[in-house]
């Protein structure tokens, strides 16, 4: 069920008309549905019920404190890629004991911060990182729990910029080097081998590559067990896709059922049925379809071969079209009964790459509100201040109530940290 639908000719978030939100909070504004977020998280939580499993929401998809807090209250753990994200989780009341720290470039300071807060596990991506973490943990008199991010060399069949599980990729430890790297980790005195992880890509519509990656991870766990290295948890990463246009991603429940069936079969056959803890790191599939970007049409430019709708949102607000040529549905908030024209929906930024949607049939007049759909993930978190544009406000809708969860930035905010030289 979509939480964004038309009622009496007006597009609503849950039961709140989007024009009311624009009147109250201005535009551009990110609008999230609380019910959609909770429903998306519940798809994972329900499929994990009764198992030793933890859903670690990937904070980089959308790191607003209200969203982190809402997910923390549903029992979520968190997958982090920076010390900053850890501080956000703490500020949002999340449980640091349920946090994973991923990423290829963790700094000494970030490692220290994560060790101070007793995170669940470091997802380590290289041998030099193992050595640095061992040193930092040793200095603090601590033992760092580690997992190696292995690269199963599985093709996720997704956009090259969001495919992460292939050989020629900056992420993870090559599958063929994994055993040797685990031996190195097990020999370091201030590390404790806890788990194994992988993350093969994003916006996956089919779970076959994920199950293929699982098989390779299982193979490694058994090879490690034969050497006396015990793996306590298995983390299969995130990556399930969402519908932007007419894609039909595998339902989360169906994917998890297949994954658990495979894990259970393996544990029964090789480990006397002893369970293994399973972790997930979903981002997009939790927030992507729970948010939209509300924008107002400023000008219409009718050209010889092209029409442009210039709107008040731009690539600095939603980077995905400019960066990945991503496709987002564009819906009028109050559809007009007049003939449509074909428009490119573009922002005010001085770049030809500043477009949000291309060749869309729309019936528009200046001042009309548009909703750029499925913008909850990798929207606000990738926003910038290019062209000295304050970042958008963010609101969370709960039925007919609207909560401002991030004020619109002011221009003064943007240069507050700058100083003139004498
Ligand atoms: C980005 C990322 C995720 C989340 O990916 P989604 O496609 O948004 O589910 C999970 N794990 C790691 C390591 C990531 O970098």
Short mmCIF file of C-alpha atoms and ligand atoms in Angstrom, two decimals:
data_model
loop_
_atom_site.label_atom_id
_atom_site.label_comp_id
_atom_site.label_asym_id
_atom_site.label_seq_id
_atom_site.Cartn_x
_atom_site.Cartn_y
_atom_site.Cartn_z
CA UNK A 1 0.00 0.00 0.00
CA UNK A 2 1.35 3.44 -0.88
CA UNK A 3 1.24 6.04 1.82
CA UNK A 4 1.20 8.77 -0.84
CA UNK A 5 -2.08 8.91 -2.76
CA UNK A 6 -4.68 11.33 -4.14
CA UNK A 7 -7.65 12.31 -2.02
CA UNK A 8 -10.22 14.69 -3.50
CA UNK A 9 -7.80 15.58 -6.29
CA UNK A 10 -4.85 16.41 -4.02
CA UNK A 11 -1.78 14.28 -3.47
CA UNK A 12 -1.47 13.45 0.23
CA UNK A 13 1.17 12.04 2.53
CA UNK A 14 -0.91 9.66 4.65
CA UNK A 15 -3.95 11.89 5.27
CA UNK A 16 -2.15 15.23 4.97
CA UNK A 17 -2.50 17.18 1.69
CA UNK A 18 0.89 18.18 0.33
CA UNK A 19 -0.29 21.71 -0.52
CA UNK A 20 -0.91 22.27 3.18
CA UNK A 21 2.69 21.23 3.89
CA UNK A 22 3.99 23.62 1.23
CA UNK A 23 1.93 26.47 2.71
CA UNK A 24 3.21 25.81 6.18
CA UNK A 25 6.84 24.90 5.54
CA UNK A 26 7.64 26.25 2.09
CA UNK A 27 9.50 24.40 -0.64
CA UNK A 28 11.58 22.51 -1.50
CA UNK A 29 10.74 20.20 1.42
CA UNK A 30 11.39 16.53 1.99
CA UNK A 31 8.23 14.81 3.21
CA UNK A 32 8.40 11.42 4.92
CA UNK A 33 5.60 9.06 5.93
CA UNK A 34 6.01 7.59 9.40
CA UNK A 35 3.70 4.69 8.58
CA UNK A 36 5.70 3.85 5.45
CA UNK A 37 8.95 3.82 7.40
CA UNK A 38 7.51 1.60 10.11
CA UNK A 39 5.97 -0.73 7.55
CA UNK A 40 9.22 -1.08 5.62
CA UNK A 41 11.18 -1.82 8.77
CA UNK A 42 8.53 -4.29 9.92
CA UNK A 43 8.97 -6.30 6.71
CA UNK A 44 12.48 -7.14 7.95
CA UNK A 45 11.63 -7.41 11.63
CA UNK A 46 8.68 -9.75 11.00
CA UNK A 47 10.75 -12.06 8.80
CA UNK A 48 13.41 -12.20 11.56
CA UNK A 49 10.97 -12.88 14.40
CA UNK A 50 12.06 -15.73 16.67
CA UNK A 51 15.57 -15.80 15.24
CA UNK A 52 18.92 -14.51 16.40
CA UNK A 53 18.96 -11.73 13.80
CA UNK A 54 19.51 -7.99 13.80
CA UNK A 55 18.48 -5.41 11.22
CA UNK A 56 21.15 -2.69 11.10
CA UNK A 57 19.68 0.22 9.16
CA UNK A 58 22.28 1.81 6.85
CA UNK A 59 22.40 5.35 8.22
CA UNK A 60 23.87 6.86 5.06
CA UNK A 61 20.56 6.34 3.23
CA UNK A 62 18.89 8.94 5.46
CA UNK A 63 20.44 10.07 8.71
CA UNK A 64 17.84 12.48 10.10
CA UNK A 65 17.72 12.06 13.89
CA UNK A 66 13.94 11.63 13.94
CA UNK A 67 14.21 8.76 11.46
CA UNK A 68 17.04 7.12 13.40
CA UNK A 69 15.08 7.52 16.64
CA UNK A 70 11.94 6.03 15.12
CA UNK A 71 13.88 3.01 13.85
CA UNK A 72 15.77 2.64 17.16
CA UNK A 73 12.40 2.45 18.92
CA UNK A 74 11.40 -0.41 16.59
CA UNK A 75 14.53 -2.28 17.68
CA UNK A 76 16.84 -1.43 14.79
CA UNK A 77 20.60 -1.58 14.97
CA UNK A 78 22.64 0.65 12.66
CA UNK A 79 25.25 0.27 9.94
CA UNK A 80 27.65 3.23 10.04
CA UNK A 81 30.24 4.50 7.59
CA UNK A 82 31.70 7.34 9.66
CA UNK A 83 32.25 8.56 13.18
CA UNK A 84 29.76 11.30 12.40
CA UNK A 85 27.06 8.72 11.78
CA UNK A 86 27.88 7.09 15.12
CA UNK A 87 27.40 10.46 16.83
CA UNK A 88 24.06 10.82 15.07
CA UNK A 89 22.94 7.40 16.33
CA UNK A 90 23.95 8.35 19.87
CA UNK A 91 22.13 11.70 19.60
CA UNK A 92 19.05 9.85 18.35
CA UNK A 93 19.04 7.47 21.31
CA UNK A 94 20.18 4.42 19.34
CA UNK A 95 21.93 1.46 20.97
CA UNK A 96 25.65 1.58 20.14
CA UNK A 97 25.88 -2.10 21.06
CA UNK A 98 23.81 -2.76 17.92
CA UNK A 99 26.08 -0.74 15.60
CA UNK A 100 28.29 -2.01 12.81
CA UNK A 101 31.06 0.18 11.44
CA UNK A 102 31.60 -0.32 7.69
CA UNK A 103 33.70 1.57 5.14
CA UNK A 104 37.13 1.43 3.50
CA UNK A 105 38.65 4.50 5.15
CA UNK A 106 38.10 4.47 8.91
CA UNK A 107 40.43 6.87 10.71
CA UNK A 108 42.20 6.33 14.03
CA UNK A 109 39.86 8.84 15.71
CA UNK A 110 36.79 7.10 14.34
CA UNK A 111 38.06 3.72 15.56
CA UNK A 112 38.67 5.17 19.02
CA UNK A 113 35.19 6.70 19.16
CA UNK A 114 33.59 3.42 18.12
CA UNK A 115 35.61 1.44 20.68
CA UNK A 116 34.69 3.90 23.44
CA UNK A 117 31.04 3.31 22.65
CA UNK A 118 31.30 -0.47 22.51
CA UNK A 119 29.94 -1.07 19.04
CA UNK A 120 28.90 -4.57 17.99
CA UNK A 121 31.48 -5.03 15.24
CA UNK A 122 33.95 -3.39 12.87
CA UNK A 123 33.47 -4.49 9.28
CA UNK A 124 37.12 -4.38 8.19
CA UNK A 125 38.03 -3.99 4.53
CA UNK A 126 41.84 -4.44 4.37
CA UNK A 127 44.94 -5.80 6.15
CA UNK A 128 46.37 -2.34 6.96
CA UNK A 129 43.03 -1.47 8.57
CA UNK A 130 43.29 -4.63 10.73
CA UNK A 131 46.71 -3.51 11.93
CA UNK A 132 45.63 0.02 12.74
CA UNK A 133 42.53 -1.18 14.57
CA UNK A 134 44.66 -3.64 16.56
CA UNK A 135 46.98 -0.80 17.54
CA UNK A 136 44.18 1.59 18.54
CA UNK A 137 42.40 -1.12 20.55
CA UNK A 138 45.69 -2.08 22.23
CA UNK A 139 46.35 1.55 23.25
CA UNK A 140 42.89 1.67 24.83
CA UNK A 141 43.27 -1.70 26.56
CA UNK A 142 40.35 -3.07 24.56
CA UNK A 143 39.62 -5.93 22.22
CA UNK A 144 37.96 -4.89 18.94
CA UNK A 145 35.33 -7.25 17.53
CA UNK A 146 35.94 -7.66 13.79
CA UNK A 147 34.31 -9.05 10.71
CA UNK A 148 35.93 -9.04 7.29
CA UNK A 149 34.02 -7.62 4.40
CA UNK A 150 34.63 -10.23 1.76
CA UNK A 151 34.11 -9.59 -1.87
CA UNK A 152 32.29 -12.64 -3.25
CA UNK A 153 32.82 -11.50 -6.85
CA UNK A 154 29.13 -11.74 -7.64
CA UNK A 155 27.58 -9.49 -10.26
CA UNK A 156 24.67 -7.64 -8.70
CA UNK A 157 23.36 -6.56 -12.13
CA UNK A 158 22.91 -3.00 -11.03
CA UNK A 159 24.33 0.43 -11.92
CA UNK A 160 28.18 0.35 -11.91
CA UNK A 161 28.30 3.18 -9.34
CA UNK A 162 26.25 1.16 -6.88
CA UNK A 163 27.72 -2.27 -7.60
CA UNK A 164 30.24 -3.16 -4.92
CA UNK A 165 30.80 -6.92 -5.00
CA UNK A 166 32.98 -7.35 -8.07
CA UNK A 167 36.73 -7.98 -8.17
CA UNK A 168 37.75 -4.58 -9.54
CA UNK A 169 36.05 -2.69 -6.79
CA UNK A 170 37.57 -0.64 -4.00
CA UNK A 171 35.46 -2.47 -1.41
CA UNK A 172 36.23 -5.51 0.68
CA UNK A 173 38.83 -8.27 0.76
CA UNK A 174 39.09 -10.44 -2.38
CA UNK A 175 37.45 -13.84 -1.89
CA UNK A 176 40.73 -15.63 -2.61
CA UNK A 177 42.55 -13.61 0.06
CA UNK A 178 39.87 -14.02 2.71
CA UNK A 179 41.33 -17.07 4.53
CA UNK A 180 44.79 -15.53 4.78
CA UNK A 181 43.31 -12.24 5.98
CA UNK A 182 41.28 -14.03 8.67
CA UNK A 183 44.43 -15.83 9.81
CA UNK A 184 46.14 -12.43 10.09
CA UNK A 185 43.20 -11.05 12.09
CA UNK A 186 43.08 -14.06 14.42
CA UNK A 187 46.78 -13.63 15.18
CA UNK A 188 46.45 -9.99 16.30
CA UNK A 189 46.16 -9.75 20.09
CA UNK A 190 43.70 -6.85 20.34
CA UNK A 191 41.18 -8.14 17.81
CA UNK A 192 38.52 -10.80 18.22
CA UNK A 193 37.13 -12.40 15.08
CA UNK A 194 33.36 -12.11 15.42
CA UNK A 195 31.80 -12.36 12.00
CA UNK A 196 31.90 -12.19 8.24
CA UNK A 197 30.12 -9.70 6.03
CA UNK A 198 29.53 -8.69 2.45
CA UNK A 199 27.52 -6.05 0.62
CA UNK A 200 27.38 -6.62 -3.12
CA UNK A 201 25.51 -3.56 -4.33
CA UNK A 202 22.37 -1.50 -4.17
CA UNK A 203 18.96 -1.37 -5.87
CA UNK A 204 18.98 -5.15 -6.48
CA UNK A 205 15.64 -6.31 -7.83
CA UNK A 206 16.35 -10.02 -7.72
CA UNK A 207 17.70 -11.92 -4.71
CA UNK A 208 19.62 -14.49 -6.78
CA UNK A 209 22.94 -12.57 -6.54
CA UNK A 210 22.45 -12.19 -2.78
CA UNK A 211 21.84 -15.92 -2.36
CA UNK A 212 24.86 -16.62 -4.53
CA UNK A 213 26.93 -14.35 -2.27
CA UNK A 214 25.49 -16.18 0.75
CA UNK A 215 26.70 -19.52 -0.64
CA UNK A 216 30.20 -18.15 -1.01
CA UNK A 217 30.16 -16.74 2.51
CA UNK A 218 28.97 -20.10 3.85
CA UNK A 219 31.83 -21.79 2.02
CA UNK A 220 34.29 -19.46 3.77
CA UNK A 221 32.73 -19.96 7.20
CA UNK A 222 33.19 -23.73 6.86
CA UNK A 223 36.77 -23.34 5.61
CA UNK A 224 37.51 -21.09 8.60
CA UNK A 225 35.89 -23.55 11.02
CA UNK A 226 38.22 -26.25 9.68
CA UNK A 227 41.13 -24.05 10.74
CA UNK A 228 39.68 -23.42 14.19
CA UNK A 229 38.44 -19.88 13.44
CA UNK A 230 34.83 -19.60 14.59
CA UNK A 231 32.50 -17.12 12.94
CA UNK A 232 29.69 -16.01 15.26
CA UNK A 233 27.66 -13.90 12.88
CA UNK A 234 26.98 -13.66 9.19
CA UNK A 235 26.11 -10.25 7.71
CA UNK A 236 24.74 -10.29 4.18
CA UNK A 237 24.61 -6.47 3.80
CA UNK A 238 21.78 -4.43 2.32
CA UNK A 239 20.92 -3.80 -1.29
CA UNK A 240 17.26 -4.71 -1.87
CA UNK A 241 15.81 -2.32 -4.42
CA UNK A 242 12.62 -0.28 -4.51
CA UNK A 243 10.14 0.76 -7.19
CA UNK A 244 11.07 4.04 -8.84
CA UNK A 245 9.20 3.42 -12.09
CA UNK A 246 7.80 -0.04 -12.81
CA UNK A 247 10.54 -2.18 -11.23
CA UNK A 248 9.28 -5.13 -9.22
CA UNK A 249 11.84 -5.79 -6.50
CA UNK A 250 11.72 -9.09 -4.66
CA UNK A 251 9.55 -8.66 -1.54
CA UNK A 252 11.72 -8.45 1.58
CA UNK A 253 9.79 -11.23 3.31
CA UNK A 254 10.28 -13.63 0.39
CA UNK A 255 14.00 -12.87 0.17
CA UNK A 256 14.54 -13.37 3.89
CA UNK A 257 12.52 -16.60 3.88
CA UNK A 258 14.76 -18.01 1.11
CA UNK A 259 17.90 -16.82 2.85
CA UNK A 260 16.94 -18.30 6.21
CA UNK A 261 15.90 -21.59 4.59
CA UNK A 262 19.34 -21.87 3.02
CA UNK A 263 21.08 -20.99 6.27
CA UNK A 264 18.97 -23.45 8.25
CA UNK A 265 19.69 -26.23 5.75
CA UNK A 266 23.40 -25.58 5.96
CA UNK A 267 23.45 -25.42 9.77
CA UNK A 268 21.49 -28.69 9.99
CA UNK A 269 23.81 -30.45 7.54
CA UNK A 270 27.16 -29.19 8.80
CA UNK A 271 26.79 -27.74 12.30
CA UNK A 272 24.35 -30.05 14.08
CA UNK A 273 21.61 -27.46 13.68
CA UNK A 274 23.43 -24.86 15.80
CA UNK A 275 22.08 -21.44 14.76
CA UNK A 276 24.27 -18.54 13.62
CA UNK A 277 23.45 -14.89 14.22
CA UNK A 278 22.36 -13.15 11.00
CA UNK A 279 22.71 -9.42 10.33
CA UNK A 280 21.25 -7.21 7.61
CA UNK A 281 22.22 -3.69 6.53
CA UNK A 282 19.26 -2.35 4.53
CA UNK A 283 19.05 1.34 3.69
CA UNK A 284 17.10 2.13 0.54
CA UNK A 285 14.41 -0.53 1.09
CA UNK A 286 13.55 1.07 4.46
CA UNK A 287 13.45 4.79 3.59
CA UNK A 288 13.42 5.07 -0.21
CA UNK A 289 9.70 4.87 -0.82
CA UNK A 290 8.87 6.53 2.50
CA UNK A 291 9.87 9.98 1.26
CA UNK A 292 9.29 12.49 -1.52
CA UNK A 293 10.66 15.87 -2.43
CA UNK A 294 8.03 18.58 -2.66
CA UNK A 295 8.87 21.39 -5.06
CA UNK A 296 7.15 24.39 -6.68
CA UNK A 297 7.19 25.22 -10.37
CA UNK A 298 8.84 28.62 -10.89
CA UNK A 299 8.81 29.09 -14.67
CA UNK A 300 7.79 27.26 -17.79
CA UNK A 301 10.01 27.67 -20.84
CA UNK A 302 8.55 26.45 -24.09
CA UNK A 303 11.27 25.93 -26.68
CA UNK A 304 11.33 24.76 -30.25
CA UNK A 305 12.34 21.19 -29.44
CA UNK A 306 12.04 21.05 -25.68
CA UNK A 307 9.95 22.42 -22.83
CA UNK A 308 11.46 23.08 -19.45
CA UNK A 309 9.72 23.27 -16.10
CA UNK A 310 12.08 25.20 -13.84
CA UNK A 311 11.35 24.22 -10.25
CA UNK A 312 12.71 25.42 -6.90
CA UNK A 313 14.41 22.08 -6.08
CA UNK A 314 17.70 21.25 -7.77
CA UNK A 315 20.55 18.79 -8.02
CA UNK A 316 21.90 20.08 -4.71
CA UNK A 317 18.68 18.84 -3.06
CA UNK A 318 18.40 15.56 -4.96
CA UNK A 319 21.65 14.48 -6.54
CA UNK A 320 20.62 11.06 -7.85
CA UNK A 321 19.47 12.08 -11.35
CA UNK A 322 22.66 14.12 -12.01
CA UNK A 323 24.91 11.47 -10.48
CA UNK A 324 23.39 8.17 -11.64
CA UNK A 325 20.89 9.35 -14.24
CA UNK A 326 18.36 8.03 -11.76
CA UNK A 327 14.68 8.08 -12.68
CA UNK A 328 12.17 9.47 -10.18
CA UNK A 329 8.44 9.63 -10.78
CA UNK A 330 7.09 13.21 -10.87
CA UNK A 331 3.51 13.71 -9.73
CA UNK A 332 1.51 16.92 -9.72
CA UNK A 333 0.12 17.67 -6.26
CA UNK A 334 -3.13 19.02 -7.81
CA UNK A 335 -3.48 17.55 -11.31
CA UNK A 336 -4.98 19.92 -13.88
CA UNK A 337 -7.58 18.97 -16.45
CA UNK A 338 -5.76 20.39 -19.47
CA UNK A 339 -3.61 18.93 -22.23
CA UNK A 340 -0.20 17.72 -21.18
CA UNK A 341 3.10 18.84 -22.65
CA UNK A 342 6.44 17.08 -22.44
CA UNK A 343 8.81 18.71 -19.97
CA UNK A 344 12.28 18.34 -18.61
CA UNK A 345 11.99 19.18 -14.92
CA UNK A 346 15.10 21.20 -14.05
CA UNK A 347 16.47 23.19 -11.14
CA UNK A 348 17.90 26.72 -10.92
CA UNK A 349 21.55 25.60 -10.63
CA UNK A 350 24.07 26.76 -13.22
CA UNK A 351 24.86 23.28 -14.59
CA UNK A 352 23.32 21.50 -17.56
CA UNK A 353 23.44 18.38 -15.39
CA UNK A 354 20.95 20.02 -13.04
CA UNK A 355 17.84 18.10 -13.93
CA UNK A 356 15.44 16.07 -11.81
CA UNK A 357 13.41 14.37 -14.53
CA UNK A 358 13.40 14.29 -18.32
CA UNK A 359 10.67 14.06 -20.95
CA UNK A 360 7.67 13.89 -18.64
CA UNK A 361 4.11 14.45 -19.74
CA UNK A 362 2.70 17.09 -17.40
CA UNK A 363 -0.09 19.66 -17.42
CA UNK A 364 1.53 22.55 -15.61
CA UNK A 365 1.19 26.22 -14.76
CA UNK A 366 3.73 28.31 -12.85
CA UNK A 367 3.21 27.95 -9.11
CA UNK A 368 2.08 24.32 -9.39
CA UNK A 369 3.48 21.94 -6.80
CA UNK A 370 5.21 18.74 -7.88
CA UNK A 371 6.22 15.70 -5.86
CA UNK A 372 9.46 13.96 -6.82
CA UNK A 373 8.67 10.46 -5.60
CA UNK A 374 10.81 7.77 -3.95
CA UNK A 375 13.29 10.34 -2.70
CA UNK A 376 13.60 9.15 0.90
CA UNK A 377 16.93 7.35 0.40
CA UNK A 378 20.14 9.05 -0.74
CA UNK A 379 18.19 12.30 -1.13
CA UNK A 380 18.78 14.63 1.81
CA UNK A 381 21.97 12.79 2.87
CA UNK A 382 23.59 13.61 -0.48
CA UNK A 383 22.35 17.21 -0.54
CA UNK A 384 24.87 20.03 -0.77
CA UNK A 385 24.91 23.82 -0.62
CA UNK A 386 26.10 24.30 -4.19
CA UNK A 387 25.13 27.74 -5.51
CA UNK A 388 24.71 28.82 -1.85
CA UNK A 389 21.39 27.09 -1.67
CA UNK A 390 20.22 26.35 1.87
CA UNK A 391 19.26 22.71 2.24
CA UNK A 392 15.56 21.84 2.24
CA UNK A 393 13.37 21.44 5.28
CA UNK A 394 12.35 17.91 6.28
CA UNK A 395 8.98 16.96 7.72
CA UNK A 396 7.55 13.69 8.99
CA UNK A 397 3.86 13.06 8.48
CA UNK A 398 1.94 10.92 10.95
CA UNK A 399 -1.67 10.67 9.78
CA UNK A 400 -2.91 14.26 9.69
CA UNK A 401 -0.08 15.59 11.83
CA UNK A 402 3.09 17.08 10.40
CA UNK A 403 6.31 17.29 12.42
CA UNK A 404 9.16 19.52 11.30
CA UNK A 405 12.20 17.25 11.75
CA UNK A 406 14.78 19.56 10.20
CA UNK A 407 14.41 23.29 9.72
CA UNK A 408 15.22 24.78 6.37
CA UNK A 409 18.76 26.10 6.50
CA UNK A 410 19.26 29.87 6.32
CA UNK A 411 21.89 31.54 4.17
CA UNK A 412 23.53 32.80 7.38
CA UNK A 413 23.97 29.14 8.43
CA UNK A 414 25.92 28.55 5.24
CA UNK A 415 28.66 31.08 5.88
CA UNK A 416 28.65 30.98 9.69
CA UNK A 417 31.93 29.07 9.76
CA UNK A 418 33.74 31.36 7.33
CA UNK A 419 36.08 34.25 8.22
CA UNK A 420 37.60 37.15 6.36
CA UNK A 421 41.38 37.62 6.43
CA UNK A 422 42.81 40.91 7.66
C1 LIG B 1 25.24 1.65 1.36
C2 LIG B 1 25.47 0.42 2.16
C3 LIG B 1 24.39 -0.34 2.62
C4 LIG B 1 22.95 -0.01 2.29
O1 LIG B 1 22.65 -0.29 0.97
P1 LIG B 1 21.13 -0.18 0.42
O2 LIG B 1 21.24 -0.50 -1.01
O3 LIG B 1 20.69 1.22 0.67
O4 LIG B 1 20.31 -1.17 1.18
C5 LIG B 1 24.67 -1.44 3.40
N1 LIG B 1 25.94 -1.79 3.72
C6 LIG B 1 27.00 -1.08 3.29
C7 LIG B 1 28.35 -1.50 3.66
C8 LIG B 1 26.80 0.04 2.49
O5 LIG B 1 27.85 0.73 2.05
#
